[in-house]
Amino acid sequence: MMAGAVRVFPNRLSAARGLAALVARNAEACISLRERFSLVLSGGKTPREAYKLLGDEMASEIDWTYTHVFWSDERCVPYEHLDNNAKMARETLLDYVPIPMDHIHRVQSFLEPAEAAEHYQKEVLRYFESRGSVPRFDLILLGIGADGHTASLFPGTQALQEVDRLIVPNYVSSLDSWRITMTLPLLNAADHVVFYVLGEDKAETLARILSSEEADLPAARINPPRGKLTWIVDEEAASLLPKTPFQ
Ligand code: 6PG
């Protein structure tokens, strides 16, 4: 069984509340300890409801003046493209909270992939170096695809082999598209990684990832050695997990 605490919520809304509350608690703890909170948002559709909660009824629960936001990955599309992850986060969360513009660290996704990755890596390094820290995010939110990918680390792609760089361009042949992604070294350096997985269509993949047999799926390779790993899932996604005695 893979490490990490698995928290199963009855439905999508309660799971969204659970994720938003976890983000707020992490922010409060980090800010009271070090007067900073570095949050990495995942892309995709799943986190929309949770981001909306953080931008609406829970907006006052995070001190955004101490919070910096980054992305686990980005599609190589213009800012206003429907597939742009930062656009989704702006429209659900960031446009509704008092976060200073220079605390929002978007990937310059309109650049050539190699240039966008290099620029983003410099931005990540600048954030941590200016605070006398190694690149160790306080909280990274991730999703998974049905193929077991996470961030833009897709099975069989070059980015999975990266052991030095923090951010790389990654050509995803199954999508015939370029992505910019955080690498395993950067993701696994985090203080806390939270996977957020909802829905029946993710149940088989979640069960494979959490069982010991499928250690080679990209999402199964996320396990921060000096950090916490948490899975926030709904009952549909958890439907194929072995029932714990207390469930
Ligand atoms: C992306 C994400 C990716 C996502 C999964 C799940 O850019 O697509 O970072 O890793 O989390 O593909 O996507 P859904 O939430 O849309 O199912």
PDB file of C-alpha atoms and ligand atoms in Angstrom:
ATOM      1  CA  MET A   1       0.000   0.000   0.000  1.00  0.00           C
ATOM      2  CA  MET A   2       1.418   3.401  -0.945  1.00  0.00           C
ATOM      3  CA  ALA A   3       2.143   5.815   1.888  1.00  0.00           C
ATOM      4  CA  GLY A   4      -0.089   8.770   2.647  1.00  0.00           C
ATOM      5  CA  ALA A   5      -3.337   9.404   4.431  1.00  0.00           C
ATOM      6  CA  VAL A   6      -6.472   8.707   2.349  1.00  0.00           C
ATOM      7  CA  ARG A   7      -9.488  10.806   3.325  1.00  0.00           C
ATOM      8  CA  VAL A   8     -12.741   9.652   1.743  1.00  0.00           C
ATOM      9  CA  PHE A   9     -15.620  12.138   1.518  1.00  0.00           C
ATOM     10  CA  PRO A  10     -19.237  11.173   0.755  1.00  0.00           C
ATOM     11  CA  ASN A  11     -19.573  13.369  -2.363  1.00  0.00           C
ATOM     12  CA  ARG A  12     -17.971  16.019  -4.551  1.00  0.00           C
ATOM     13  CA  LEU A  13     -19.138  18.992  -2.496  1.00  0.00           C
ATOM     14  CA  SER A  14     -17.919  17.619   0.834  1.00  0.00           C
ATOM     15  CA  ALA A  15     -14.607  16.699  -0.808  1.00  0.00           C
ATOM     16  CA  ALA A  16     -14.287  20.241  -2.189  1.00  0.00           C
ATOM     17  CA  ARG A  17     -14.926  21.610   1.289  1.00  0.00           C
ATOM     18  CA  GLY A  18     -12.386  19.168   2.697  1.00  0.00           C
ATOM     19  CA  LEU A  19      -9.724  20.298   0.235  1.00  0.00           C
ATOM     20  CA  ALA A  20     -10.448  23.998   0.729  1.00  0.00           C
ATOM     21  CA  ALA A  21     -10.299  23.580   4.517  1.00  0.00           C
ATOM     22  CA  LEU A  22      -6.984  21.725   4.260  1.00  0.00           C
ATOM     23  CA  VAL A  23      -5.513  24.524   2.115  1.00  0.00           C
ATOM     24  CA  ALA A  24      -6.713  27.136   4.618  1.00  0.00           C
ATOM     25  CA  ARG A  25      -5.247  25.202   7.568  1.00  0.00           C
ATOM     26  CA  ASN A  26      -1.898  24.769   5.791  1.00  0.00           C
ATOM     27  CA  ALA A  27      -1.810  28.469   4.930  1.00  0.00           C
ATOM     28  CA  GLU A  28      -2.493  29.498   8.509  1.00  0.00           C
ATOM     29  CA  ALA A  29       0.182  27.161   9.901  1.00  0.00           C
ATOM     30  CA  CYS A  30       2.835  28.231   7.359  1.00  0.00           C
ATOM     31  CA  ILE A  31       2.128  31.945   7.687  1.00  0.00           C
ATOM     32  CA  SER A  32       2.170  31.858  11.499  1.00  0.00           C
ATOM     33  CA  LEU A  33       5.463  29.920  11.387  1.00  0.00           C
ATOM     34  CA  ARG A  34       7.357  31.704   8.575  1.00  0.00           C
ATOM     35  CA  GLU A  35       5.142  34.576   7.352  1.00  0.00           C
ATOM     36  CA  ARG A  36       4.898  32.947   3.941  1.00  0.00           C
ATOM     37  CA  PHE A  37       2.828  30.270   2.171  1.00  0.00           C
ATOM     38  CA  SER A  38       3.801  28.862  -1.205  1.00  0.00           C
ATOM     39  CA  LEU A  39       0.869  27.112  -2.840  1.00  0.00           C
ATOM     40  CA  VAL A  40       1.026  25.100  -6.082  1.00  0.00           C
ATOM     41  CA  LEU A  41      -2.296  24.678  -7.863  1.00  0.00           C
ATOM     42  CA  SER A  42      -3.056  21.764 -10.154  1.00  0.00           C
ATOM     43  CA  GLY A  43      -4.879  22.167 -13.409  1.00  0.00           C
ATOM     44  CA  GLY A  44      -7.674  20.153 -14.963  1.00  0.00           C
ATOM     45  CA  LYS A  45     -11.371  20.392 -14.098  1.00  0.00           C
ATOM     46  CA  THR A  46     -11.602  18.541 -10.785  1.00  0.00           C
ATOM     47  CA  PRO A  47     -10.457  21.355  -8.475  1.00  0.00           C
ATOM     48  CA  ARG A  48     -12.887  23.978  -9.823  1.00  0.00           C
ATOM     49  CA  GLU A  49     -15.444  23.682  -6.996  1.00  0.00           C
ATOM     50  CA  ALA A  50     -12.720  23.772  -4.333  1.00  0.00           C
ATOM     51  CA  TYR A  51     -11.093  26.845  -5.907  1.00  0.00           C
ATOM     52  CA  LYS A  52     -14.504  28.544  -6.034  1.00  0.00           C
ATOM     53  CA  LEU A  53     -15.015  27.878  -2.306  1.00  0.00           C
ATOM     54  CA  LEU A  54     -11.609  29.404  -1.556  1.00  0.00           C
ATOM     55  CA  GLY A  55     -12.524  32.421  -3.647  1.00  0.00           C
ATOM     56  CA  ASP A  56     -15.954  32.854  -2.162  1.00  0.00           C
ATOM     57  CA  GLU A  57     -17.196  31.731   1.257  1.00  0.00           C
ATOM     58  CA  MET A  58     -13.685  30.818   2.483  1.00  0.00           C
ATOM     59  CA  ALA A  59     -11.831  33.774   0.932  1.00  0.00           C
ATOM     60  CA  SER A  60     -11.144  35.367   4.323  1.00  0.00           C
ATOM     61  CA  GLU A  61      -9.591  32.170   5.705  1.00  0.00           C
ATOM     62  CA  ILE A  62      -6.291  32.670   3.858  1.00  0.00           C
ATOM     63  CA  ASP A  63      -4.034  35.709   4.314  1.00  0.00           C
ATOM     64  CA  TRP A  64      -3.341  36.313   0.637  1.00  0.00           C
ATOM     65  CA  THR A  65      -0.780  39.039   1.350  1.00  0.00           C
ATOM     66  CA  TYR A  66       1.626  36.291   2.478  1.00  0.00           C
ATOM     67  CA  THR A  67       0.586  33.746  -0.124  1.00  0.00           C
ATOM     68  CA  HIS A  68       2.309  33.072  -3.458  1.00  0.00           C
ATOM     69  CA  VAL A  69       0.617  30.870  -6.069  1.00  0.00           C
ATOM     70  CA  PHE A  70       2.317  28.676  -8.667  1.00  0.00           C
ATOM     71  CA  TRP A  71       1.138  25.888 -11.021  1.00  0.00           C
ATOM     72  CA  SER A  72       2.202  22.225 -11.138  1.00  0.00           C
ATOM     73  CA  ASP A  73       1.977  22.392 -14.888  1.00  0.00           C
ATOM     74  CA  GLU A  74       0.581  24.382 -17.768  1.00  0.00           C
ATOM     75  CA  ARG A  75      -0.539  23.728 -21.276  1.00  0.00           C
ATOM     76  CA  CYS A  76       1.465  25.525 -23.983  1.00  0.00           C
ATOM     77  CA  VAL A  77      -1.467  27.654 -25.049  1.00  0.00           C
ATOM     78  CA  PRO A  78      -2.136  31.423 -24.831  1.00  0.00           C
ATOM     79  CA  TYR A  79      -3.271  32.893 -21.501  1.00  0.00           C
ATOM     80  CA  GLU A  80      -6.858  33.265 -22.616  1.00  0.00           C
ATOM     81  CA  HIS A  81      -7.133  29.779 -24.157  1.00  0.00           C
ATOM     82  CA  LEU A  82      -9.890  27.631 -22.585  1.00  0.00           C
ATOM     83  CA  ASP A  83      -7.300  24.940 -21.703  1.00  0.00           C
ATOM     84  CA  ASN A  84      -5.043  27.337 -19.780  1.00  0.00           C
ATOM     85  CA  ASN A  85      -4.802  26.182 -16.149  1.00  0.00           C
ATOM     86  CA  ALA A  86      -3.993  29.635 -14.792  1.00  0.00           C
ATOM     87  CA  LYS A  87      -7.046  31.047 -16.589  1.00  0.00           C
ATOM     88  CA  MET A  88      -9.263  28.512 -14.769  1.00  0.00           C
ATOM     89  CA  ALA A  89      -7.717  29.416 -11.400  1.00  0.00           C
ATOM     90  CA  ARG A  90      -8.137  33.134 -12.061  1.00  0.00           C
ATOM     91  CA  GLU A  91     -11.794  32.729 -13.046  1.00  0.00           C
ATOM     92  CA  THR A  92     -12.668  30.575 -10.017  1.00  0.00           C
ATOM     93  CA  LEU A  93     -10.361  31.932  -7.307  1.00  0.00           C
ATOM     94  CA  LEU A  94      -7.639  34.495  -7.959  1.00  0.00           C
ATOM     95  CA  ASP A  95      -9.848  37.221  -9.413  1.00  0.00           C
ATOM     96  CA  TYR A  96     -11.891  37.156  -6.179  1.00  0.00           C
ATOM     97  CA  VAL A  97      -9.226  37.378  -3.476  1.00  0.00           C
ATOM     98  CA  PRO A  98      -6.870  40.242  -2.482  1.00  0.00           C
ATOM     99  CA  ILE A  99      -3.700  38.532  -3.725  1.00  0.00           C
ATOM    100  CA  PRO A 100      -1.047  40.953  -5.017  1.00  0.00           C
ATOM    101  CA  MET A 101      -0.456  40.492  -8.753  1.00  0.00           C
ATOM    102  CA  ASP A 102       3.255  39.737  -8.238  1.00  0.00           C
ATOM    103  CA  HIS A 103       2.281  36.850  -5.966  1.00  0.00           C
ATOM    104  CA  ILE A 104       0.705  35.029  -8.927  1.00  0.00           C
ATOM    105  CA  HIS A 105       3.419  33.131 -10.782  1.00  0.00           C
ATOM    106  CA  ARG A 106       1.956  31.980 -14.113  1.00  0.00           C
ATOM    107  CA  VAL A 107       3.863  29.997 -16.681  1.00  0.00           C
ATOM    108  CA  GLN A 108       4.486  32.220 -19.722  1.00  0.00           C
ATOM    109  CA  SER A 109       2.713  29.594 -21.797  1.00  0.00           C
ATOM    110  CA  PHE A 110       2.798  31.652 -24.995  1.00  0.00           C
ATOM    111  CA  LEU A 111       6.591  31.223 -25.225  1.00  0.00           C
ATOM    112  CA  GLU A 112       8.344  28.350 -27.012  1.00  0.00           C
ATOM    113  CA  PRO A 113       8.173  25.336 -24.604  1.00  0.00           C
ATOM    114  CA  ALA A 114      11.884  25.259 -23.791  1.00  0.00           C
ATOM    115  CA  GLU A 115      11.918  29.016 -23.150  1.00  0.00           C
ATOM    116  CA  ALA A 116       8.728  28.878 -21.038  1.00  0.00           C
ATOM    117  CA  ALA A 117      10.184  26.093 -18.882  1.00  0.00           C
ATOM    118  CA  GLU A 118      13.514  27.862 -18.413  1.00  0.00           C
ATOM    119  CA  HIS A 119      11.762  31.128 -17.520  1.00  0.00           C
ATOM    120  CA  TYR A 120       9.469  29.393 -15.023  1.00  0.00           C
ATOM    121  CA  GLN A 121      12.339  27.530 -13.391  1.00  0.00           C
ATOM    122  CA  LYS A 122      14.140  30.875 -12.892  1.00  0.00           C
ATOM    123  CA  GLU A 123      10.958  32.332 -11.340  1.00  0.00           C
ATOM    124  CA  VAL A 124      10.598  29.407  -8.932  1.00  0.00           C
ATOM    125  CA  LEU A 125      14.291  29.592  -7.977  1.00  0.00           C
ATOM    126  CA  ARG A 126      14.062  33.391  -7.500  1.00  0.00           C
ATOM    127  CA  TYR A 127      11.132  32.983  -5.107  1.00  0.00           C
ATOM    128  CA  PHE A 128      12.971  30.519  -2.878  1.00  0.00           C
ATOM    129  CA  GLU A 129      16.480  32.028  -3.141  1.00  0.00           C
ATOM    130  CA  SER A 130      15.129  35.437  -2.083  1.00  0.00           C
ATOM    131  CA  ARG A 131      13.825  33.720   1.047  1.00  0.00           C
ATOM    132  CA  GLY A 132      17.009  31.779   1.723  1.00  0.00           C
ATOM    133  CA  SER A 133      15.303  28.474   1.040  1.00  0.00           C
ATOM    134  CA  VAL A 134      15.745  25.475  -1.206  1.00  0.00           C
ATOM    135  CA  PRO A 135      12.839  24.953  -3.655  1.00  0.00           C
ATOM    136  CA  ARG A 136      10.467  23.297  -1.172  1.00  0.00           C
ATOM    137  CA  PHE A 137       6.829  24.243  -1.672  1.00  0.00           C
ATOM    138  CA  ASP A 138       4.625  24.357   1.401  1.00  0.00           C
ATOM    139  CA  LEU A 139       1.652  22.756  -0.347  1.00  0.00           C
ATOM    140  CA  ILE A 140       1.266  21.193  -3.784  1.00  0.00           C
ATOM    141  CA  LEU A 141      -2.162  20.192  -5.087  1.00  0.00           C
ATOM    142  CA  LEU A 142      -2.221  17.480  -7.759  1.00  0.00           C
ATOM    143  CA  GLY A 143      -4.791  15.530  -9.740  1.00  0.00           C
ATOM    144  CA  ILE A 144      -4.461  12.283 -11.665  1.00  0.00           C
ATOM    145  CA  GLY A 145      -5.547  11.250 -15.116  1.00  0.00           C
ATOM    146  CA  ALA A 146      -7.096   7.855 -15.914  1.00  0.00           C
ATOM    147  CA  ASP A 147      -3.678   6.876 -17.373  1.00  0.00           C
ATOM    148  CA  GLY A 148      -1.995   7.571 -14.041  1.00  0.00           C
ATOM    149  CA  HIS A 149      -0.390  10.865 -15.035  1.00  0.00           C
ATOM    150  CA  THR A 150      -0.064  13.743 -12.618  1.00  0.00           C
ATOM    151  CA  ALA A 151       0.885  17.342 -13.329  1.00  0.00           C
ATOM    152  CA  SER A 152       2.024  16.890 -16.942  1.00  0.00           C
ATOM    153  CA  LEU A 153       4.109  13.819 -16.153  1.00  0.00           C
ATOM    154  CA  PHE A 154       2.466  11.370 -18.543  1.00  0.00           C
ATOM    155  CA  PRO A 155       3.416   7.675 -18.775  1.00  0.00           C
ATOM    156  CA  GLY A 156       6.337   7.092 -21.130  1.00  0.00           C
ATOM    157  CA  THR A 157       7.207  10.777 -21.548  1.00  0.00           C
ATOM    158  CA  GLN A 158      10.672  12.305 -21.301  1.00  0.00           C
ATOM    159  CA  ALA A 159       9.898  14.505 -18.285  1.00  0.00           C
ATOM    160  CA  LEU A 160       9.605  11.445 -16.044  1.00  0.00           C
ATOM    161  CA  GLN A 161      13.339  10.813 -16.502  1.00  0.00           C
ATOM    162  CA  GLU A 162      14.371  14.298 -15.309  1.00  0.00           C
ATOM    163  CA  VAL A 163      16.523  14.182 -12.172  1.00  0.00           C
ATOM    164  CA  ASP A 164      18.107  17.673 -12.142  1.00  0.00           C
ATOM    165  CA  ARG A 165      15.842  20.380 -13.510  1.00  0.00           C
ATOM    166  CA  LEU A 166      12.794  21.597 -11.559  1.00  0.00           C
ATOM    167  CA  ILE A 167      10.662  22.573 -14.548  1.00  0.00           C
ATOM    168  CA  VAL A 168      10.822  21.037 -18.033  1.00  0.00           C
ATOM    169  CA  PRO A 169       8.952  21.144 -21.327  1.00  0.00           C
ATOM    170  CA  ASN A 170       7.259  17.829 -22.075  1.00  0.00           C
ATOM    171  CA  TYR A 171       5.852  16.656 -25.401  1.00  0.00           C
ATOM    172  CA  VAL A 172       2.809  14.465 -24.760  1.00  0.00           C
ATOM    173  CA  SER A 173       2.334  12.341 -27.889  1.00  0.00           C
ATOM    174  CA  SER A 174      -1.046  10.986 -26.713  1.00  0.00           C
ATOM    175  CA  LEU A 175      -2.331  14.566 -26.774  1.00  0.00           C
ATOM    176  CA  ASP A 176      -0.035  15.737 -29.578  1.00  0.00           C
ATOM    177  CA  SER A 177       0.745  18.769 -27.458  1.00  0.00           C
ATOM    178  CA  TRP A 178       3.490  20.411 -25.425  1.00  0.00           C
ATOM    179  CA  ARG A 179       3.197  20.993 -21.706  1.00  0.00           C
ATOM    180  CA  ILE A 180       5.359  22.710 -19.084  1.00  0.00           C
ATOM    181  CA  THR A 181       5.613  20.668 -15.901  1.00  0.00           C
ATOM    182  CA  MET A 182       7.189  20.483 -12.487  1.00  0.00           C
ATOM    183  CA  THR A 183       9.432  17.426 -12.286  1.00  0.00           C
ATOM    184  CA  LEU A 184       9.530  14.543  -9.787  1.00  0.00           C
ATOM    185  CA  PRO A 185      12.487  16.072  -7.884  1.00  0.00           C
ATOM    186  CA  LEU A 186      10.601  19.340  -7.334  1.00  0.00           C
ATOM    187  CA  LEU A 187       7.256  17.729  -6.531  1.00  0.00           C
ATOM    188  CA  ASN A 188       8.861  15.259  -4.123  1.00  0.00           C
ATOM    189  CA  ALA A 189      10.736  18.050  -2.324  1.00  0.00           C
ATOM    190  CA  ALA A 190       7.433  19.493  -1.091  1.00  0.00           C
ATOM    191  CA  ASP A 191       6.463  19.836   2.535  1.00  0.00           C
ATOM    192  CA  HIS A 192       2.962  18.557   1.736  1.00  0.00           C
ATOM    193  CA  VAL A 193       1.469  17.049  -1.433  1.00  0.00           C
ATOM    194  CA  VAL A 194      -2.297  16.600  -1.674  1.00  0.00           C
ATOM    195  CA  PHE A 195      -3.873  14.539  -4.440  1.00  0.00           C
ATOM    196  CA  TYR A 196      -7.476  15.481  -5.121  1.00  0.00           C
ATOM    197  CA  VAL A 197      -9.345  12.733  -6.990  1.00  0.00           C
ATOM    198  CA  LEU A 198     -13.088  12.571  -7.644  1.00  0.00           C
ATOM    199  CA  GLY A 199     -15.405  10.390  -9.654  1.00  0.00           C
ATOM    200  CA  GLU A 200     -16.023   6.829 -10.781  1.00  0.00           C
ATOM    201  CA  ASP A 201     -13.802   7.265 -13.832  1.00  0.00           C
ATOM    202  CA  LYS A 202     -10.725   7.592 -11.603  1.00  0.00           C
ATOM    203  CA  ALA A 203     -11.586   4.626  -9.295  1.00  0.00           C
ATOM    204  CA  GLU A 204      -9.552   1.962 -11.127  1.00  0.00           C
ATOM    205  CA  THR A 205      -6.499   4.186 -11.520  1.00  0.00           C
ATOM    206  CA  LEU A 206      -6.656   5.320  -7.892  1.00  0.00           C
ATOM    207  CA  ALA A 207      -6.818   1.703  -6.724  1.00  0.00           C
ATOM    208  CA  ARG A 208      -3.819   0.819  -8.947  1.00  0.00           C
ATOM    209  CA  ILE A 209      -1.794   3.778  -7.670  1.00  0.00           C
ATOM    210  CA  LEU A 210      -2.529   3.086  -4.000  1.00  0.00           C
ATOM    211  CA  SER A 211      -1.789  -0.608  -4.345  1.00  0.00           C
ATOM    212  CA  SER A 212       1.905  -1.563  -4.268  1.00  0.00           C
ATOM    213  CA  GLU A 213       1.828  -3.332  -7.673  1.00  0.00           C
ATOM    214  CA  GLU A 214       1.777  -0.193  -9.859  1.00  0.00           C
ATOM    215  CA  ALA A 215       4.754   1.719  -8.516  1.00  0.00           C
ATOM    216  CA  ASP A 216       5.722   2.886 -12.001  1.00  0.00           C
ATOM    217  CA  LEU A 217       2.646   4.992 -12.740  1.00  0.00           C
ATOM    218  CA  PRO A 218       3.704   8.671 -12.627  1.00  0.00           C
ATOM    219  CA  ALA A 219       1.322   9.563  -9.779  1.00  0.00           C
ATOM    220  CA  ALA A 220       2.631   6.581  -7.787  1.00  0.00           C
ATOM    221  CA  ARG A 221       6.114   8.098  -7.933  1.00  0.00           C
ATOM    222  CA  ILE A 222       5.035  11.110  -5.881  1.00  0.00           C
ATOM    223  CA  ASN A 223       5.917  10.483  -2.253  1.00  0.00           C
ATOM    224  CA  PRO A 224       7.838  13.351  -0.593  1.00  0.00           C
ATOM    225  CA  PRO A 225      10.525  11.755   1.616  1.00  0.00           C
ATOM    226  CA  ARG A 226      10.579  14.751   3.972  1.00  0.00           C
ATOM    227  CA  GLY A 227       6.972  15.759   3.571  1.00  0.00           C
ATOM    228  CA  LYS A 228       3.380  14.672   3.977  1.00  0.00           C
ATOM    229  CA  LEU A 229       1.215  12.957   1.366  1.00  0.00           C
ATOM    230  CA  THR A 230      -2.566  13.195   1.556  1.00  0.00           C
ATOM    231  CA  TRP A 231      -5.270  11.856  -0.762  1.00  0.00           C
ATOM    232  CA  ILE A 232      -8.632  13.640  -0.711  1.00  0.00           C
ATOM    233  CA  VAL A 233     -11.129  11.547  -2.637  1.00  0.00           C
ATOM    234  CA  ASP A 234     -14.872  11.065  -2.881  1.00  0.00           C
ATOM    235  CA  GLU A 235     -16.663   7.734  -2.410  1.00  0.00           C
ATOM    236  CA  GLU A 236     -16.979   7.202  -6.149  1.00  0.00           C
ATOM    237  CA  ALA A 237     -13.230   7.452  -6.712  1.00  0.00           C
ATOM    238  CA  ALA A 238     -12.621   5.289  -3.614  1.00  0.00           C
ATOM    239  CA  SER A 239     -15.128   2.598  -4.670  1.00  0.00           C
ATOM    240  CA  LEU A 240     -12.411   0.055  -5.605  1.00  0.00           C
ATOM    241  CA  LEU A 241     -10.147   0.661  -2.599  1.00  0.00           C
ATOM    242  CA  PRO A 242      -9.966  -2.082   0.037  1.00  0.00           C
ATOM    243  CA  LYS A 243     -12.380  -1.211   2.802  1.00  0.00           C
ATOM    244  CA  THR A 244     -10.556  -0.288   6.018  1.00  0.00           C
ATOM    245  CA  PRO A 245     -12.062  -1.815   9.179  1.00  0.00           C
ATOM    246  CA  PHE A 246     -13.398   1.599  10.247  1.00  0.00           C
ATOM    247  CA  GLN A 247     -15.037   2.510   6.935  1.00  0.00           C
TER     248      GLN A 247
HETATM  249  C1  6PG B   1      -3.542  19.261 -16.199  1.00  0.00           C
HETATM  250  C2  6PG B   1      -3.383  18.802 -14.774  1.00  0.00           C
HETATM  251  C3  6PG B   1      -3.501  17.314 -14.750  1.00  0.00           C
HETATM  252  C4  6PG B   1      -4.847  17.059 -14.125  1.00  0.00           C
HETATM  253  C5  6PG B   1      -5.336  15.677 -14.453  1.00  0.00           C
HETATM  254  C6  6PG B   1      -6.783  15.509 -13.993  1.00  0.00           C
HETATM  255  O1  6PG B   1      -2.919  20.256 -16.586  1.00  0.00           O
HETATM  256  O2  6PG B   1      -4.370  18.631 -16.873  1.00  0.00           O
HETATM  257  O3  6PG B   1      -2.430  19.331 -14.078  1.00  0.00           O
HETATM  258  O4  6PG B   1      -2.498  16.615 -14.093  1.00  0.00           O
HETATM  259  O5  6PG B   1      -4.754  17.237 -12.712  1.00  0.00           O
HETATM  260  O6  6PG B   1      -5.251  15.519 -15.852  1.00  0.00           O
HETATM  261  O7  6PG B   1      -7.587  16.387 -14.777  1.00  0.00           O
HETATM  262  P1  6PG B   1      -9.155  16.517 -14.479  1.00  0.00           P
HETATM  263  O8  6PG B   1      -9.262  17.160 -13.116  1.00  0.00           O
HETATM  264  O9  6PG B   1      -9.673  17.406 -15.565  1.00  0.00           O
HETATM  265  O10 6PG B   1      -9.723  15.113 -14.490  1.00  0.00           O
END
